[in-house]
Coordinates of C-alpha atoms in Angstrom, one line a residue:
M1106 CA -18.6 32.5 -2.2
D1107 CA -19.0 28.9 -0.9
A1108 CA -17.9 28.6 2.7
V1109 CA -16.7 25.0 2.4
R1110 CA -16.1 23.9 -1.2
P1111 CA -12.9 25.1 -3.0
S1112 CA -13.3 27.4 -5.9
G1113 CA -13.4 25.8 -9.4
D1114 CA -9.9 27.3 -10.1
Q1115 CA -8.5 25.9 -6.9
F1116 CA -9.9 22.4 -7.5
S1117 CA -8.7 22.4 -11.1
Q1118 CA -5.2 23.5 -10.2
V1119 CA -4.8 20.9 -7.5
L1120 CA -6.3 18.2 -9.7
Q1121 CA -3.8 18.9 -12.5
D1122 CA -0.8 19.2 -10.1
S1123 CA -1.9 15.9 -8.5
F1124 CA -2.3 14.2 -11.9
T1125 CA 1.3 15.3 -12.8
T1126 CA 2.6 14.0 -9.5
W1127 CA 0.9 10.6 -9.5
S1128 CA 1.7 10.1 -13.2
S1129 CA 5.4 10.4 -12.4
Y1130 CA 5.2 7.3 -10.3
R1131 CA 4.3 5.0 -13.2
N1132 CA 7.1 2.6 -14.3
G1133 CA 7.7 1.5 -17.8
E1134 CA 6.0 -1.7 -18.9
D1135 CA 9.1 -4.0 -18.4
G1136 CA 7.2 -5.9 -15.7
Q1137 CA 9.9 -5.8 -13.0
L1138 CA 9.9 -4.4 -9.5
P1139 CA 12.0 -1.5 -8.5
R1140 CA 14.9 -2.4 -6.2
H1141 CA 13.7 -0.1 -3.4
A1142 CA 10.5 -2.1 -3.2
I1143 CA 12.2 -5.0 -1.4
E1144 CA 14.2 -3.1 1.2
L1145 CA 12.1 -4.0 4.3
N1146 CA 14.9 -3.1 6.7
H1147 CA 14.5 0.6 5.8
L1148 CA 11.0 0.6 7.4
V1149 CA 12.1 0.0 11.0
N1150 CA 13.6 3.4 12.0
Q1151 CA 12.6 3.8 15.8
T1152 CA 10.4 0.7 16.1
P1153 CA 11.1 -0.9 19.5
P1154 CA 12.0 -4.6 19.7
F1155 CA 9.1 -6.8 20.7
L1156 CA 8.7 -7.1 24.4
G1157 CA 11.8 -5.1 24.9
G1158 CA 14.0 -7.5 23.0
L1159 CA 16.3 -9.6 25.1
A1160 CA 16.5 -7.1 28.0
P1161 CA 16.5 -9.1 31.3
L1162 CA 13.4 -9.0 33.5
N1163 CA 14.7 -8.8 37.0
G1164 CA 12.7 -10.7 39.6
A1165 CA 9.4 -12.4 39.1
T1166 CA 7.8 -9.9 36.7
S1167 CA 5.5 -10.3 33.8
F1168 CA 4.0 -8.2 31.0
A1169 CA 0.7 -6.5 31.6
C1170 CA -1.7 -8.7 29.6
E1171 CA -5.4 -8.8 29.1
E1172 CA -7.7 -11.4 27.5
K1173 CA -9.6 -10.0 24.5
G1174 CA -10.4 -12.9 22.3
G1175 CA -6.6 -13.4 22.2
L1176 CA -4.1 -11.9 24.5
V1177 CA -3.0 -8.2 24.2
V1178 CA 0.0 -6.6 25.9
S1179 CA 0.0 -3.0 27.2
G1180 CA 2.5 -0.3 26.3
R1181 CA 2.6 3.4 25.7
S1182 CA 4.4 5.9 23.6
T1183 CA 5.6 9.3 24.8
W1184 CA 5.7 12.4 22.5
R1185 CA 7.3 15.8 23.2
T1186 CA 4.9 18.7 22.7
S1187 CA 7.3 21.6 23.0
K1188 CA 10.9 22.4 21.9
G1189 CA 10.8 25.8 23.4
N1190 CA 10.3 27.2 26.9
C1191 CA 6.6 26.2 27.2
D1192 CA 5.6 24.1 30.1
S1193 CA 3.2 21.8 28.1
E1194 CA 3.4 18.2 29.3
P1195 CA 4.6 15.4 27.1
K1196 CA 1.8 13.5 25.4
V1197 CA 1.5 9.9 26.6
M1198 CA -0.5 7.5 24.3
P1199 CA -1.5 4.1 25.7
K1200 CA -1.5 1.2 23.2
E1201 CA -2.5 -2.5 23.2
L1202 CA -0.5 -4.8 21.0
L1203 CA -1.4 -8.4 20.0
L1204 CA 0.5 -10.9 22.1
A1205 CA -1.2 -14.3 21.4
V1206 CA -4.1 -15.7 19.4
G1207 CA -6.5 -18.7 19.6
R1208 CA -6.2 -20.0 16.0
R1209 CA -3.9 -20.4 13.1
L1210 CA -3.9 -18.7 9.7
N1211 CA -4.7 -21.2 7.0
V1212 CA -2.4 -21.3 3.9
I1213 CA -3.4 -22.8 0.6
L1214 CA -1.8 -22.8 -2.9
S1215 CA -3.4 -21.4 -6.0
D1216 CA -2.5 -20.8 -9.6
E1217 CA -4.3 -17.5 -9.3
A1218 CA -2.3 -16.3 -6.3
P1219 CA -0.4 -13.0 -6.7
F1220 CA 3.2 -13.4 -8.0
S1221 CA 2.5 -16.9 -9.3
V1222 CA 5.0 -15.8 -12.0
W1223 CA 7.8 -13.9 -10.2
P1224 CA 8.4 -10.7 -12.0
G1225 CA 12.0 -10.1 -11.1
V1226 CA 13.7 -7.0 -9.7
H1227 CA 15.7 -4.3 -11.5
G1228 CA 19.4 -4.9 -11.0
L1229 CA 19.1 -8.4 -9.6
S1230 CA 20.0 -10.9 -12.4
G1231 CA 20.5 -14.5 -11.6
Y1232 CA 18.4 -14.4 -8.4
D1233 CA 14.9 -15.6 -7.7
Q1234 CA 14.5 -17.7 -10.8
S1235 CA 12.7 -20.3 -8.8
N1236 CA 9.4 -19.3 -7.1
Q1237 CA 9.5 -20.4 -3.4
L1238 CA 7.3 -17.6 -1.9
S1239 CA 5.0 -20.1 -0.2
V1240 CA 7.8 -22.1 1.3
L1241 CA 9.6 -18.9 2.6
Y1242 CA 6.3 -17.8 4.0
V1243 CA 5.8 -20.8 6.3
A1244 CA 9.5 -20.7 7.3
W1245 CA 9.3 -17.1 8.4
A1246 CA 6.1 -17.8 10.3
Y1247 CA 8.0 -20.4 12.3
I1248 CA 11.0 -18.2 12.9
L1249 CA 8.9 -15.3 14.2
S1250 CA 7.0 -17.7 16.4
A1251 CA 10.2 -19.2 17.8
R1252 CA 11.6 -15.7 18.5
W1253 CA 8.2 -14.8 20.2
L1254 CA 8.6 -17.8 22.5
E1255 CA 12.1 -16.9 23.4
L1256 CA 11.1 -13.3 24.3
L1257 CA 7.9 -14.2 26.1
A1258 CA 9.4 -17.1 28.1
R1259 CA 11.1 -14.4 30.4
S1260 CA 7.6 -13.5 31.7
A1261 CA 6.8 -15.3 35.0
D1262 CA 3.1 -15.5 34.3
H1263 CA 3.5 -17.4 31.0
E1264 CA 4.4 -21.1 30.4
C1265 CA 5.9 -21.1 26.9
R1266 CA 6.4 -24.2 24.7
M1267 CA 7.6 -25.1 21.2
A1268 CA 6.9 -28.6 20.2
Y1269 CA 6.4 -30.8 17.2
S1270 CA 2.9 -32.3 17.0
K1271 CA 1.9 -35.7 15.7
P1272 CA 2.0 -35.7 11.8
E1273 CA -1.4 -35.9 10.1
N1274 CA -2.1 -37.7 6.8
L1275 CA -2.1 -35.5 3.7
S1276 CA -5.5 -34.0 3.0
P1277 CA -7.4 -36.3 0.6
Q1278 CA -8.1 -33.6 -2.0
L1279 CA -4.4 -33.0 -2.4
D1280 CA -3.8 -35.7 -5.0
K1281 CA -0.9 -33.7 -6.6
P1282 CA 1.4 -32.4 -3.8
S1283 CA 4.1 -29.8 -4.5
I1284 CA 7.6 -31.2 -4.0
V1285 CA 9.9 -28.8 -2.1
E1286 CA 13.6 -29.3 -2.8
I1287 CA 15.7 -28.5 0.4
G1288 CA 19.1 -29.4 -0.9
D1289 CA 21.7 -31.2 1.1
A1290 CA 20.0 -30.9 4.5
G1291 CA 20.8 -32.7 7.7
E1292 CA 18.3 -35.1 9.3
E1293 CA 17.2 -32.6 12.0
E1294 CA 16.9 -29.9 9.4
A1295 CA 14.9 -32.1 7.1
F1296 CA 12.5 -33.0 9.9
W1297 CA 12.0 -29.3 10.6
W1298 CA 11.1 -28.6 7.0
R1299 CA 8.7 -31.5 7.0
A1300 CA 7.0 -30.2 10.1
I1301 CA 6.6 -26.6 9.0
L1302 CA 5.4 -27.6 5.5
S1303 CA 2.3 -29.0 7.2
D1304 CA 1.1 -27.8 10.6
D1305 CA 3.1 -30.3 12.7
W1306 CA 4.4 -27.7 15.1
D1307 CA 3.0 -25.6 17.9
A1308 CA 4.3 -22.4 19.6
T1309 CA 2.1 -21.8 22.6
T1310 CA 1.9 -20.0 25.9
K1311 CA -0.3 -20.9 28.8
Y1312 CA -1.7 -17.9 30.7
K1313 CA -4.3 -18.1 33.5
D1314 CA -4.9 -21.8 32.6
R1315 CA -5.7 -21.1 29.0
E1316 CA -3.4 -21.9 26.1
Y1317 CA -2.8 -19.5 23.3
L1318 CA -0.8 -19.6 20.0
S1319 CA 1.9 -17.4 18.7
P1320 CA 0.4 -14.5 16.6
W1321 CA 2.4 -15.9 13.6
S1322 CA 1.0 -19.5 13.7
V1323 CA 0.0 -20.9 10.4
S1324 CA -1.3 -24.2 9.1
A1325 CA -0.1 -25.4 5.7
K1326 CA -1.7 -28.9 5.9
N1327 CA -4.0 -28.1 3.0
A1328 CA -1.3 -26.6 0.9
G1329 CA 0.2 -30.0 -0.2
L1330 CA 3.8 -29.0 0.4
V1331 CA 6.0 -32.1 0.8
L1332 CA 9.6 -33.1 0.7
P1333 CA 10.9 -35.5 -1.9
T1334 CA 10.3 -39.2 -1.4
G1335 CA 12.9 -40.7 0.9
V1336 CA 13.8 -37.4 2.7
L1337 CA 12.5 -38.3 6.2
G1338 CA 14.8 -36.6 8.7
A1339 CA 15.2 -37.6 12.3
E1340 CA 12.9 -36.3 15.0
S1341 CA 14.4 -33.9 17.5
N1342 CA 13.6 -30.9 19.5
P1343 CA 12.3 -27.9 17.4
P1344 CA 15.1 -25.5 16.6
D1345 CA 15.3 -22.0 18.1
S1346 CA 15.0 -19.0 15.9
G1347 CA 18.7 -18.7 15.3
T1348 CA 19.0 -22.3 14.1
A1349 CA 15.9 -22.0 12.0
L1350 CA 17.3 -18.9 10.3
K1351 CA 20.4 -21.0 9.4
Y1352 CA 18.2 -23.6 7.8
L1353 CA 16.4 -20.9 5.9
S1354 CA 19.7 -19.3 4.8
R1355 CA 20.8 -22.7 3.3
F1356 CA 17.5 -23.0 1.5
C1357 CA 17.8 -19.5 0.0
I1358 CA 21.4 -20.1 -1.1
H1359 CA 20.4 -23.5 -2.6
H1360 CA 17.7 -21.8 -4.7
R1361 CA 19.4 -18.4 -5.1
L1362 CA 16.5 -16.6 -3.4
Y1363 CA 17.1 -12.9 -2.5
A1364 CA 14.1 -10.6 -3.1
Q1365 CA 11.5 -13.3 -2.5
C1366 CA 13.0 -13.8 1.0
S1367 CA 12.2 -10.2 2.0
V1368 CA 8.8 -10.2 0.2
A1369 CA 7.7 -13.4 2.0
L1370 CA 8.8 -11.9 5.4
A1371 CA 6.8 -8.7 4.6
G1372 CA 3.7 -10.9 3.9
V1373 CA 4.2 -12.8 7.2
L1374 CA 3.9 -9.5 9.1
Y1375 CA 0.2 -9.4 8.1
I1376 CA -0.6 -12.7 9.7
P1377 CA -2.0 -11.1 12.9
F1378 CA -4.3 -9.0 10.8
L1379 CA -5.4 -11.9 8.5
R1380 CA -5.7 -14.7 11.1
K1381 CA -9.4 -15.3 10.5
R1382 CA -8.9 -15.7 6.8
T1383 CA -7.2 -18.1 4.4
V1384 CA -4.2 -16.9 2.4
S1385 CA -3.6 -18.2 -1.1
L1386 CA 0.1 -18.3 -2.1
P1387 CA 1.8 -19.4 -5.4
F1388 CA 2.7 -23.0 -6.1
P1389 CA 6.5 -23.6 -5.8
R1390 CA 8.4 -23.7 -9.0
C1391 CA 12.0 -24.9 -8.9
V1392 CA 14.8 -24.0 -11.3
R1393 CA 18.0 -26.0 -10.7
H1394 CA 21.4 -24.3 -10.5
E1395 CA 24.7 -25.9 -11.1
R1396 CA 27.1 -25.1 -8.3
E1397 CA 30.8 -25.4 -9.2
G1398 CA 32.2 -25.0 -5.7
V1399 CA 31.3 -24.7 -2.1
A1400 CA 30.2 -21.1 -2.5
D1401 CA 29.6 -18.7 -5.4
E1402 CA 29.0 -15.0 -6.0
F1403 CA 25.3 -15.3 -5.2
D1404 CA 25.8 -16.6 -1.6
V1405 CA 27.2 -13.5 0.1
P1406 CA 24.3 -11.1 -0.6
I1407 CA 21.8 -13.7 0.4
T1408 CA 23.5 -14.3 3.7
K1409 CA 23.9 -10.6 4.3
T1410 CA 20.2 -9.8 3.8
L1411 CA 19.2 -12.7 6.1
D1412 CA 21.6 -11.4 8.8
D1413 CA 20.1 -8.0 8.5
H1414 CA 16.6 -9.4 8.9
S1415 CA 17.8 -11.5 11.9
E1416 CA 19.0 -8.3 13.6
L1417 CA 15.7 -6.6 13.1
L1418 CA 13.4 -9.5 13.6
S1419 CA 12.1 -8.3 17.0
N1420 CA 11.4 -4.9 15.5
Y1421 CA 9.4 -6.4 12.7
M1422 CA 7.4 -8.3 15.3
T1423 CA 6.4 -5.1 17.1
L1424 CA 5.2 -3.6 13.8
S1425 CA 3.3 -6.7 13.0
S1426 CA 1.6 -6.9 16.5
N1427 CA 0.2 -3.5 15.9
K1428 CA -2.1 -4.8 13.2
W1429 CA -4.1 -1.7 12.5
G1430 CA -1.0 0.4 12.7
L1431 CA 0.5 -1.7 9.9
R1432 CA -2.5 -1.1 7.8
S1433 CA -2.4 2.7 8.6
L1434 CA 1.2 2.7 7.1
L1435 CA -0.2 1.5 3.8
Q1436 CA -2.8 4.2 3.9
S1437 CA -0.1 6.9 4.6
T1438 CA 1.1 6.3 1.0
F1439 CA -1.8 8.6 0.0
F1440 CA -1.3 11.3 2.6
N1441 CA -0.1 14.8 1.7
P1442 CA 0.4 17.3 4.5
D1443 CA -0.1 20.2 2.1
I1444 CA -3.7 19.2 1.1
D1445 CA -6.7 20.7 2.9
C1446 CA -9.6 18.4 3.7
N1447 CA -11.8 20.1 1.1
L1448 CA -9.3 19.3 -1.6
V1449 CA -8.8 15.6 -0.9
S1450 CA -10.8 14.6 -4.0
A1451 CA -8.6 16.8 -6.3
W1452 CA -5.6 15.1 -4.7
L1453 CA -6.7 11.5 -4.7
N1454 CA -8.9 11.2 -7.8
P1455 CA -5.9 11.1 -10.2
A1456 CA -4.2 8.5 -8.0
F1457 CA -7.1 6.1 -8.2
A1458 CA -7.8 6.8 -11.9
I1459 CA -4.2 5.7 -12.6
L1460 CA -4.5 2.7 -10.3
K1461 CA -7.7 1.7 -12.1
S1462 CA -5.9 1.7 -15.4
I1463 CA -3.0 -0.5 -14.2
Q1464 CA -3.7 -4.2 -14.9
S1465 CA -0.8 -6.1 -13.3
K1466 CA -0.1 -6.6 -9.6
T1467 CA 3.6 -5.9 -10.3
S1468 CA 2.9 -2.5 -11.9
V1469 CA 0.6 -1.6 -9.0
A1470 CA 3.3 -2.5 -6.5
A1471 CA 5.9 -0.5 -8.5
F1472 CA 3.5 2.5 -8.6
L1473 CA 2.9 2.5 -4.9
A1474 CA 6.6 1.8 -4.0
N1475 CA 7.7 4.8 -6.2
R1476 CA 5.3 7.0 -4.2
N1477 CA 7.0 6.1 -1.0
P1478 CA 10.0 3.7 -1.4
R1479 CA 10.1 2.9 2.4
L1480 CA 6.6 1.4 2.1
G1481 CA 7.3 -0.6 -1.0
S1482 CA 8.0 -3.9 0.8
L1483 CA 4.8 -3.5 2.9
W1484 CA 2.8 -3.1 -0.3
L1485 CA 4.4 -6.2 -1.8
G1486 CA 3.5 -8.2 1.4
A1487 CA 0.0 -6.9 1.2
I1488 CA -0.3 -7.8 -2.5
L1489 CA 1.2 -11.3 -1.8
T1490 CA -1.4 -12.0 0.9
G1491 CA -4.4 -10.6 -0.9
L1492 CA -4.8 -7.7 1.5
A1493 CA -3.9 -4.8 -0.8
D1494 CA -7.2 -4.8 -2.8
S1495 CA -9.3 -4.2 0.4
V1496 CA -7.0 -1.6 1.7
L1497 CA -7.1 0.4 -1.6
R1498 CA -10.9 0.0 -1.8
D1499 CA -11.2 1.4 1.8
I1500 CA -9.0 4.4 1.0
R1501 CA -10.9 5.1 -2.2
S1502 CA -14.1 5.1 -0.1
G1503 CA -12.6 7.5 2.4
M1504 CA -12.2 4.9 5.2
V1505 CA -8.8 5.5 6.6
A1506 CA -7.6 5.4 10.2
L1507 CA -4.6 7.2 11.9
D1508 CA -2.2 5.3 14.1
L1509 CA 0.3 7.8 15.6
T1510 CA 2.2 5.0 17.3
A1511 CA 3.1 3.3 14.0
S1512 CA 3.9 6.8 12.5
G1513 CA 6.3 7.5 15.4
W1514 CA 8.0 4.1 15.2
T1515 CA 8.7 4.3 11.4
G1516 CA 9.1 8.1 11.1
I1517 CA 6.5 8.1 8.3
S1518 CA 4.0 10.9 8.4
Q1519 CA 0.3 10.0 8.5
S1520 CA -1.4 13.1 9.7
F1521 CA -1.3 16.9 9.7
L1522 CA -1.0 16.6 13.6
T1523 CA 2.8 15.9 13.3
S1524 CA 3.5 18.7 10.8
K1525 CA 5.3 21.8 11.9
M1526 CA 3.3 24.5 13.8
E1527 CA 3.3 28.2 13.1
N1528 CA 2.7 30.3 16.2
S1529 CA 0.1 33.0 15.9
H1530 CA 1.0 36.7 16.0
G1531 CA -2.4 38.1 15.1
E1532 CA -6.1 37.7 15.8
L1533 CA -6.4 34.6 13.7
L1534 CA -5.1 31.0 14.2
S1535 CA -5.1 28.4 11.4
R1536 CA -7.5 25.6 12.1
D1537 CA -4.8 23.0 11.7
D1538 CA -2.7 24.6 14.4
E1539 CA -5.8 25.0 16.5
S1540 CA -6.4 21.2 16.1
R1541 CA -2.8 20.4 17.1
L1542 CA -3.1 22.5 20.2
L1543 CA -6.4 21.0 21.1
Y1544 CA -5.0 17.6 21.0
I1545 CA -1.6 18.4 22.6
L1546 CA -3.3 20.1 25.5
A1547 CA -6.1 17.5 25.7
S1548 CA -8.8 20.1 25.7
E1549 CA -12.4 19.0 26.3
G1550 CA -13.5 16.5 23.7
H1551 CA -10.0 16.3 22.2
D1552 CA -8.1 13.9 24.3
R1553 CA -8.0 11.4 21.4
P1554 CA -6.5 12.3 18.0
P1555 CA -8.7 12.7 15.0
L1556 CA -8.7 9.7 12.7
W1557 CA -8.9 11.9 9.6
P1558 CA -5.4 12.7 8.3
F1559 CA -6.0 15.8 6.2
K1560 CA -5.9 19.2 7.8
P1561 CA -9.0 21.5 8.2
F1562 CA -9.0 24.5 5.9
G1563 CA -9.1 28.2 6.9
F1564 CA -8.6 30.2 10.1
S1565 CA -10.4 30.6 13.5
R1566 CA -10.7 33.8 15.4
L1567 CA -8.4 33.6 18.4
E1568 CA -11.1 34.9 20.6
D1569 CA -13.4 32.0 19.7
T1570 CA -10.9 29.2 20.5
D1571 CA -10.5 27.2 23.7
I1572 CA -9.0 29.0 26.6
A1573 CA -6.0 26.7 26.7
V1574 CA -5.5 27.2 23.0
R1575 CA -5.5 31.0 23.4
K1576 CA -2.9 30.7 26.1
H1577 CA -0.5 28.7 23.9
A1578 CA -1.3 30.1 20.5
R1579 CA 1.7 32.5 20.6
C1580 CA 4.2 30.0 22.1
A1581 CA 7.2 29.2 20.0
G1582 CA 8.2 25.6 19.5
H1583 CA 5.0 23.5 20.0
C1584 CA 5.2 20.2 18.3
L1585 CA 4.2 16.6 18.4
E1586 CA 7.3 14.5 18.1
Y1587 CA 7.8 10.8 19.0
E1588 CA 10.2 10.3 21.9
S1589 CA 10.0 6.8 23.3
W1590 CA 8.1 3.6 23.9
E1591 CA 7.5 1.7 27.1
W1592 CA 6.4 -1.9 27.7
I1593 CA 4.2 -2.0 30.9
L1594 CA 4.9 -4.8 33.4
T1595 CA 2.5 -6.1 36.0
N1596 CA 4.5 -4.8 39.0
G1597 CA 4.3 -1.2 37.8
R1598 CA 7.7 -1.2 36.3
L1599 CA 8.5 -0.4 32.6
I1600 CA 10.8 -1.5 29.9
V1601 CA 11.8 1.7 28.1
N1602 CA 12.9 1.8 24.5
S1603 CA 14.1 5.3 23.7
E1604 CA 14.5 6.8 20.3
V1605 CA 17.5 5.5 18.4
H1606 CA 17.3 7.7 15.3
T1607 CA 15.9 11.0 14.4
S1608 CA 12.3 11.7 15.5
Q1609 CA 11.6 13.9 12.5
L1610 CA 8.7 12.3 10.5
V1611 CA 9.4 11.8 6.8
R1612 CA 7.2 13.1 4.1
A1613 CA 6.6 11.2 0.9
P1614 CA 9.4 11.8 -1.5
V1615 CA 9.3 14.1 -4.6
P1616 CA 8.4 12.3 -7.8
S1617 CA 10.9 9.6 -8.6
A1618 CA 13.6 10.2 -11.2
N1619 CA 12.8 6.6 -12.3
G1620 CA 9.3 7.5 -13.3
V1621 CA 8.4 7.5 -16.9
S1622 CA 7.5 10.7 -18.6
T1623 CA 4.0 10.6 -20.1
S1624 CA 1.9 12.6 -22.4
A1625 CA -1.3 11.2 -20.9
A1626 CA -3.9 13.7 -19.8
L1627 CA -6.9 13.6 -17.5
H1628 CA -9.3 13.0 -20.4
D1629 CA -7.4 9.8 -21.3
Y1630 CA -8.8 8.1 -18.2
D1631 CA -12.3 6.8 -17.6
Y1632 CA -12.8 8.4 -14.2
D1633 CA -15.1 10.9 -12.5
F1634 CA -12.4 13.5 -11.7
D1635 CA -15.0 16.1 -10.7
S1636 CA -16.4 14.0 -7.9
Q1637 CA -15.9 15.6 -4.5
D1638 CA -17.2 12.7 -2.4
L1639 CA -13.8 12.2 -0.7
S1640 CA -13.5 15.9 0.1
E1641 CA -17.0 15.8 1.6
G1642 CA -16.2 12.8 3.9
F1643 CA -12.9 14.1 5.1
T1644 CA -14.2 17.6 5.7
Y1645 CA -17.2 16.2 7.7
G1646 CA -14.9 14.0 9.7
I1647 CA -12.2 16.5 10.7
F1648 CA -14.6 19.3 11.4
G1649 CA -16.7 16.9 13.5
W1650 CA -13.6 16.3 15.7
L1651 CA -12.5 20.0 15.7
R1652 CA -15.9 21.3 16.6
S1653 CA -17.1 18.4 18.8
T1654 CA -18.1 20.9 21.6
G1655 CA -19.8 23.3 19.2
Y1656 CA -19.3 25.8 16.5
P1657 CA -18.7 29.6 17.0
E1658 CA -21.5 31.7 15.7
H1659 CA -19.5 33.1 12.8
E1660 CA -19.0 29.6 11.4
R1661 CA -22.7 29.2 10.7
P1662 CA -22.1 29.1 6.9
I1663 CA -19.9 26.0 7.5
Y1664 CA -22.0 24.0 9.8
Q1665 CA -25.1 24.7 7.7
H1666 CA -23.4 23.6 4.5
S1667 CA -24.8 20.6 2.7
W1668 CA -21.6 18.6 3.3
F1669 CA -22.3 18.5 7.0
D1670 CA -25.9 17.4 6.6
L1671 CA -26.8 18.6 10.0
E1672 CA -30.5 19.1 9.2
D1673 CA -31.0 15.9 7.2
P1674 CA -34.8 15.1 7.5
D1675 CA -33.9 11.4 7.7
D1676 CA -31.7 11.9 10.7
D1677 CA -33.0 9.7 13.5
E1678 CA -31.1 11.5 16.2
P1679 CA -33.0 13.9 18.4
D1680 CA -32.4 17.7 17.9
D1681 CA -30.5 19.5 20.6
A1682 CA -33.0 22.2 21.7
D1683 CA -30.3 24.3 23.3
S1684 CA -28.0 24.6 20.4
D1685 CA -27.9 24.0 16.6
L1686 CA -24.2 24.0 16.6
E1687 CA -23.5 20.4 17.6
I1688 CA -22.8 17.8 15.0
Q1689 CA -25.4 15.0 14.8
Q1690 CA -24.6 11.6 13.4
T1691 CA -26.4 11.0 10.1
P1692 CA -27.3 7.8 8.3
K1693 CA -25.2 9.0 5.4
K1694 CA -22.1 8.8 7.5
N1695 CA -23.0 5.7 9.6
H1696 CA -21.1 3.2 7.4
V1697 CA -17.9 5.1 8.0
E1698 CA -18.5 5.4 11.8
K1699 CA -19.3 1.7 11.9
W1700 CA -16.0 0.9 10.1
L1701 CA -14.0 3.2 12.4
G1702 CA -15.5 1.5 15.4
G1703 CA -14.2 -1.8 14.2
I1704 CA -10.6 -0.8 14.5
E1705 CA -10.7 0.0 18.2

């Protein structure tokens, strides 16, 4: 019997069950998005407002910042580790979030950009007949930057400023600019639109004599977005976030934009992650609407969705400033807490076989949104900005990374660590519970969480586990549940954002009732379903964390297994003369380790 690989029957059963599950998320070929894919507000849950929201900072206080290329701000999350009588301490996880950057994100327009032809949304007729994603994108970037300035201006160590900059001439290669219709706008409103459609605005903070930009700063000067001839506007002070939101609301009502407004905002949340790149967005396309009166039936839903986004704007900003956390949420689409690490291939191979067969971006978005509706809007934003392909490629290669903070904020499960524990009553302890206790108790070598989300298989002998683990193995009520977030100030004080909703993490839903029944079978797909490369990588990773201080003797068949590659003749690391139980880094795994190092 193989000590690591699942049996052929196990693998086949999980493979078939997985194929059935993932197949249920396929939509029909009508080319529209599901309604739940645009509900960005459902993502927030317990996410704290950026920099504590508008909570007053009493006295001359400032946020604890550090210069690391840009500026990062310090905070920490607190997690309860017991719901019983055990005396285990809460788990405190420090976290740095992006506060300011040194350069803008460049925006250009392209006929090949995702959603150049807007697909429409089920149940939304009459809306979004124009395509204004690029215009909405730069407008949201300004609005988030304005709110950033309003929140950061309370900090004594920062000199914040929003200003219009001197207009530049249109780039010479833009011989055919795109006209943006803004409707019946006032002069100050028109001037604002003219500024944001280029890069004639700056949201900055000066910290320790160095100037930084808002994390959501963009430059659209090479996009060729212009107002109609004769619409000049009158120069004035740049509007605050509330006024800019009113301008955006009028624009959306003028063009009857509903779903696109949320999708563009979701795309803007990735600006901190994408800031060294260039984003290609669709050319604007205008469809004129005849308006019989001052208002019509389309206005109220548009106003309502913008009001909802306004209320949650600071929460969105916190998610966005945790740039790797945002990416980890996308990766959690593929997490299943019931799958052991050595069966990951059987679970994920069908998912990527189906994705490989899907041709349109709209169908990919619908497939992923049906898997986890609360993440649908994030996937739409990732597809809009061109990020989704690289995320899916990394997941398919086994390069995923856990971010417990993002998981706690949103209530979306990313790792077996937050699953329910079963206390031991015998001489054996499941390795996943052993892992949870090792992390909760911060045992030697386990003060940081494993980056690998899938649980280790099998059981450990209780006598072979860490002393602290043995002490707590029979406790009732151990857990890892999000409790609160704190922003750290320079004077040692804190801004505390406690939980506002349930702290129970949410699993991915059961197959959607909207899914299309299919008679497709595994053999209908051109894919190597028998590959166990993903299982090998995830097993190597989680056991490397679990056994970072060494393996017990009876697990020799595991650590000598070919998946662990401990005795690779090409291994350049020196042997440990005292023990053959310690994991050595191997060239085979170095590309994954290098990638993981890049997310720190």
